[in-house]
CSV table of C-alpha atoms in Angstrom, one decimal:
chain,number,residue,atom,x,y,z
A,10,GLY,CA,0.0,0.0,0.0
A,11,GLU,CA,0.9,3.6,-0.2
A,12,ASN,CA,3.3,5.2,2.3
A,13,VAL,CA,4.0,8.9,2.6
A,14,GLU,CA,7.0,10.4,4.4
A,15,GLN,CA,7.3,14.1,5.1
A,16,HIS,CA,10.3,16.1,6.1
A,17,PRO,CA,11.2,18.1,8.1
A,18,SER,CA,8.9,17.7,11.0
A,19,THR,CA,9.6,21.3,12.1
A,20,LEU,CA,10.9,24.3,10.2
A,21,SER,CA,11.7,27.7,11.5
A,22,VAL,CA,12.4,30.6,9.1
A,23,GLN,CA,12.7,34.4,9.2
A,24,GLU,CA,10.0,36.4,7.6
A,25,GLY,CA,10.8,36.9,4.0
A,26,ASP,CA,12.9,33.7,3.6
A,27,SER,CA,11.7,30.7,1.6
A,28,ALA,CA,10.5,27.4,3.1
A,29,VAL,CA,10.6,24.0,1.5
A,30,ILE,CA,8.8,20.9,2.7
A,31,LYS,CA,9.4,17.5,1.0
A,32,CYS,CA,7.4,14.4,0.7
A,33,THR,CA,8.1,11.0,-0.7
A,34,TYR,CA,5.6,8.4,-1.7
A,35,SER,CA,5.8,4.7,-2.4
A,36,ASP,CA,3.1,3.8,-5.0
A,37,SER,CA,4.3,4.7,-8.5
A,38,ALA,CA,0.6,4.6,-9.6
A,39,SER,CA,-0.2,7.6,-7.4
A,40,ASN,CA,-1.3,10.5,-9.6
A,41,TYR,CA,-2.6,13.3,-7.3
A,42,PHE,CA,-0.8,15.1,-4.6
A,43,PRO,CA,-2.6,17.8,-2.5
A,44,TRP,CA,-1.1,20.0,0.2
A,45,TYR,CA,-3.1,21.1,3.2
A,46,LYS,CA,-2.5,23.9,5.7
A,47,GLN,CA,-3.8,23.6,9.2
A,48,GLU,CA,-3.7,26.5,11.6
A,49,LEU,CA,-4.0,25.8,15.3
A,50,GLY,CA,-7.6,24.6,16.2
A,51,LYS,CA,-8.8,24.9,12.6
A,52,ARG,CA,-9.6,22.6,9.8
A,53,PRO,CA,-7.1,21.5,7.2
A,54,GLN,CA,-7.4,23.7,4.1
A,55,LEU,CA,-6.3,22.8,0.6
A,56,ILE,CA,-3.7,25.3,-0.5
A,57,ILE,CA,-2.4,23.7,-3.7
A,58,ASP,CA,-2.5,20.3,-5.5
A,59,ILE,CA,-0.7,18.8,-8.4
A,60,ARG,CA,-1.6,16.0,-10.8
A,61,SER,CA,1.0,13.6,-12.3
A,62,ASN,CA,0.8,15.0,-15.8
A,63,VAL,CA,2.7,18.2,-14.7
A,64,GLY,CA,5.9,18.8,-13.0
A,65,GLU,CA,5.2,22.1,-11.3
A,66,LYS,CA,2.3,24.3,-10.3
A,67,LYS,CA,2.4,27.8,-8.9
A,68,ASP,CA,-0.1,29.9,-7.1
A,69,GLN,CA,1.3,33.3,-6.0
A,70,ARG,CA,3.9,32.6,-3.3
A,71,ILE,CA,3.2,28.9,-3.2
A,72,ALA,CA,4.5,26.3,-5.6
A,73,VAL,CA,4.6,22.5,-5.8
A,74,THR,CA,7.0,20.4,-7.7
A,75,LEU,CA,6.7,16.7,-8.6
A,76,ASN,CA,9.4,14.3,-9.5
A,77,LYS,CA,7.6,11.1,-10.6
A,78,THR,CA,10.8,9.2,-11.2
A,79,ALA,CA,12.1,9.8,-7.7
A,80,LYS,CA,8.6,9.6,-6.3
A,81,HIS,CA,8.8,12.9,-4.4
A,82,PHE,CA,7.0,16.2,-4.4
A,83,SER,CA,7.8,19.4,-2.6
A,84,LEU,CA,6.0,22.5,-1.3
A,85,HIS,CA,7.8,25.8,-1.8
A,86,ILE,CA,6.7,29.0,0.0
A,87,THR,CA,8.5,32.2,-1.0
A,88,GLU,CA,8.6,35.5,0.9
A,89,THR,CA,7.2,33.9,4.0
A,90,GLN,CA,5.0,35.9,6.3
A,91,PRO,CA,4.0,35.2,9.9
A,92,GLU,CA,0.5,34.2,8.8
A,93,ASP,CA,2.1,31.3,7.0
A,94,SER,CA,2.9,29.7,10.4
A,95,ALA,CA,0.9,26.5,10.6
A,96,VAL,CA,1.2,22.8,10.2
A,97,TYR,CA,1.4,21.6,6.6
A,98,PHE,CA,0.4,18.1,5.5
A,99,CYS,CA,1.1,16.5,2.2
A,100,ALA,CA,-1.0,13.6,1.0
A,101,ALA,CA,-1.2,11.0,-1.7
A,102,PRO,CA,-4.0,8.7,-2.8
A,103,TYR,CA,-4.2,5.0,-1.9
A,104,SER,CA,-6.4,2.3,-3.3
A,105,GLY,CA,-9.5,0.7,-1.9
A,106,GLY,CA,-11.9,3.5,-2.0
A,107,TYR,CA,-12.9,6.8,-3.5
A,108,ASN,CA,-10.3,9.5,-3.4
A,109,LYS,CA,-8.9,8.1,-0.2
A,110,LEU,CA,-5.8,10.0,0.9
A,111,ILE,CA,-2.9,9.0,3.1
A,112,PHE,CA,-1.3,12.0,4.9
A,113,GLY,CA,2.3,12.7,5.7
A,114,ALA,CA,3.1,13.3,9.4
A,115,GLY,CA,3.0,17.1,9.0
A,116,THR,CA,5.5,19.9,9.2
A,117,ARG,CA,5.2,22.6,11.8
A,118,LEU,CA,6.3,25.9,10.1
A,119,ALA,CA,7.1,28.9,12.3
A,120,VAL,CA,7.8,32.2,10.5
A,121,HIS,CA,9.5,34.7,12.8
A,122,PRO,CA,9.0,38.5,12.3
B,8,ASP,CA,-20.1,30.2,3.7
B,9,ALA,CA,-19.2,26.9,5.4
B,10,MET,CA,-19.8,24.0,3.0
B,11,VAL,CA,-19.0,21.2,5.4
B,12,ILE,CA,-20.5,21.8,8.8
B,13,GLN,CA,-19.8,19.9,11.9
B,14,ASN,CA,-21.7,20.0,15.1
B,15,PRO,CA,-21.0,20.5,17.9
B,16,ARG,CA,-17.6,22.2,17.8
B,17,TYR,CA,-16.8,20.9,21.2
B,18,GLN,CA,-18.2,17.8,22.9
B,19,VAL,CA,-17.6,16.6,26.4
B,20,THR,CA,-18.8,13.1,27.4
B,21,GLN,CA,-18.2,10.7,30.2
B,22,PHE,CA,-16.1,7.6,29.9
B,23,GLY,CA,-18.3,4.9,28.4
B,24,LYS,CA,-21.3,7.2,27.6
B,25,PRO,CA,-22.3,7.0,23.9
B,26,VAL,CA,-21.8,10.1,21.9
B,27,THR,CA,-22.8,11.1,18.3
B,28,LEU,CA,-21.1,13.7,16.2
B,29,SER,CA,-22.7,15.1,13.1
B,30,CYS,CA,-21.6,16.4,9.7
B,31,SER,CA,-23.6,18.1,7.0
B,32,GLN,CA,-22.5,19.3,3.5
B,33,THR,CA,-23.9,21.7,0.9
B,34,LEU,CA,-21.6,20.6,-1.8
B,35,ASN,CA,-23.7,17.6,-2.9
B,36,HIS,CA,-20.6,15.4,-2.9
B,37,ASN,CA,-21.0,11.7,-3.2
B,38,VAL,CA,-18.1,10.8,-0.8
B,39,MET,CA,-18.0,11.7,2.9
B,40,TYR,CA,-15.1,10.8,5.2
B,41,TRP,CA,-14.5,10.7,8.9
B,42,TYR,CA,-11.1,11.2,10.3
B,43,GLN,CA,-9.6,11.2,13.8
B,44,GLN,CA,-6.8,13.6,14.5
B,45,LYS,CA,-4.7,13.8,17.7
B,46,SER,CA,-2.4,16.6,18.8
B,47,SER,CA,-1.4,17.9,15.3
B,48,GLN,CA,-0.7,14.4,14.1
B,49,ALA,CA,-1.9,13.5,10.6
B,50,PRO,CA,-5.6,12.9,10.2
B,51,LYS,CA,-6.3,9.2,10.4
B,52,LEU,CA,-9.1,7.9,8.2
B,53,LEU,CA,-11.8,5.9,10.1
B,54,PHE,CA,-14.2,5.2,7.3
B,55,HIS,CA,-15.8,6.7,4.2
B,56,TYR,CA,-19.0,6.5,2.2
B,57,TYR,CA,-19.6,6.6,-1.5
B,58,ASP,CA,-23.3,7.5,-1.4
B,59,LYS,CA,-24.6,4.8,1.0
B,60,ASP,CA,-21.8,2.4,0.4
B,61,PHE,CA,-19.9,2.1,3.7
B,62,ASN,CA,-16.2,1.5,3.7
B,63,ASN,CA,-14.4,0.7,7.0
B,64,GLU,CA,-10.7,1.0,7.5
B,65,ALA,CA,-9.2,-2.2,8.7
B,66,ASP,CA,-7.8,-0.7,11.9
B,67,THR,CA,-10.9,1.3,12.9
B,68,PRO,CA,-12.0,0.1,16.3
B,69,ASP,CA,-15.4,-1.6,16.5
B,70,ASN,CA,-16.3,1.1,19.0
B,71,PHE,CA,-16.7,3.5,16.1
B,72,GLN,CA,-19.7,3.3,13.8
B,73,SER,CA,-21.2,5.6,11.2
B,74,ARG,CA,-24.5,6.4,9.5
B,75,ARG,CA,-25.3,8.3,6.4
B,76,PRO,CA,-29.1,8.7,6.1
B,77,ASN,CA,-28.9,10.9,3.0
B,78,THR,CA,-26.4,12.7,0.7
B,79,SER,CA,-26.1,15.7,3.0
B,80,PHE,CA,-25.7,14.2,6.4
B,81,CYS,CA,-23.3,11.8,8.1
B,82,PHE,CA,-23.0,10.8,11.7
B,83,LEU,CA,-20.2,9.3,13.8
B,84,ASP,CA,-21.2,7.2,16.7
B,85,ILE,CA,-18.8,6.2,19.5
B,86,ARG,CA,-20.5,3.5,21.4
B,87,SER,CA,-18.4,3.4,24.6
B,88,PRO,CA,-15.8,6.2,24.5
B,89,GLY,CA,-12.5,5.6,26.3
B,90,LEU,CA,-9.9,8.1,27.3
B,91,GLY,CA,-7.9,7.3,24.2
B,92,ASP,CA,-10.8,8.5,22.0
B,93,ALA,CA,-10.3,12.1,23.0
B,94,ALA,CA,-9.3,13.8,19.8
B,95,MET,CA,-10.4,16.1,17.0
B,96,TYR,CA,-12.9,14.4,14.7
B,97,LEU,CA,-12.9,15.8,11.1
B,98,CYS,CA,-15.5,15.3,8.5
B,99,ALA,CA,-14.6,15.7,4.8
B,100,THR,CA,-16.3,15.4,1.4
B,101,SER,CA,-15.1,15.0,-2.1
B,102,GLY,CA,-16.5,14.5,-5.6
B,103,THR,CA,-15.8,11.3,-7.5
B,104,VAL,CA,-14.8,12.4,-11.0
B,105,GLY,CA,-11.0,11.9,-11.4
B,106,ASN,CA,-8.9,13.0,-8.5
B,107,GLN,CA,-10.8,15.4,-6.3
B,108,PRO,CA,-9.6,17.3,-3.3
B,109,GLN,CA,-11.2,16.7,0.0
B,110,HIS,CA,-13.0,19.6,1.7
B,111,PHE,CA,-12.9,19.5,5.5
B,112,GLY,CA,-15.2,20.7,8.2
B,113,ASP,CA,-14.0,22.6,11.2
B,114,GLY,CA,-14.1,19.5,13.3
B,115,THR,CA,-15.5,18.5,16.7
B,116,ARG,CA,-13.1,18.3,19.6
B,117,LEU,CA,-14.1,15.5,21.8
B,118,SER,CA,-13.1,15.4,25.5
B,119,ILE,CA,-13.7,12.4,27.7
B,120,LEU,CA,-14.2,12.8,31.5
């Protein structure tokens, strides 16, 4: 079955710096990779996703890259701001149901002013 | 406007006393999911429905059950809550055409006395 590993578990950056979070997956058939942001006490919110037919997708300060050969995908946040501080989860689909996702363990990002 | 609505936001119950958490959606999505999330860990899938087709995860305890009376509503029943069941319970929905993102509710934080 699918397995998703996420690194680092914590990340601390200065405001304005870039942040990169990396995930690896095991199932070569996986073809959809969402990223969720979860602020303290709130619901996970989809911030960006990528499908396996593209290698990169950008949305303002956020980008995701996908390397299907190496089976990893990364979240890039540029010009970080304090409001980017949250826990970020990557996810990948796994079989046996409809759009089932397995989540990475999460990365706690702290952006210091 | 909230599209996946969970009630209540906070629930306190006694050890062993049955409790029901509810979820409703305005997205008309076929698939609904229930997750358990502890202490900023990754959400853990308990079960999901495609319409009324119920799919249980292999490691979901028998203590947890679910009902989906119609497309809009889904309930999580915990028959005899133990201290280890204290957690955030998240409901999510998705469509079924291709790879669809999951949309989460704000969750119900369950405390066990």
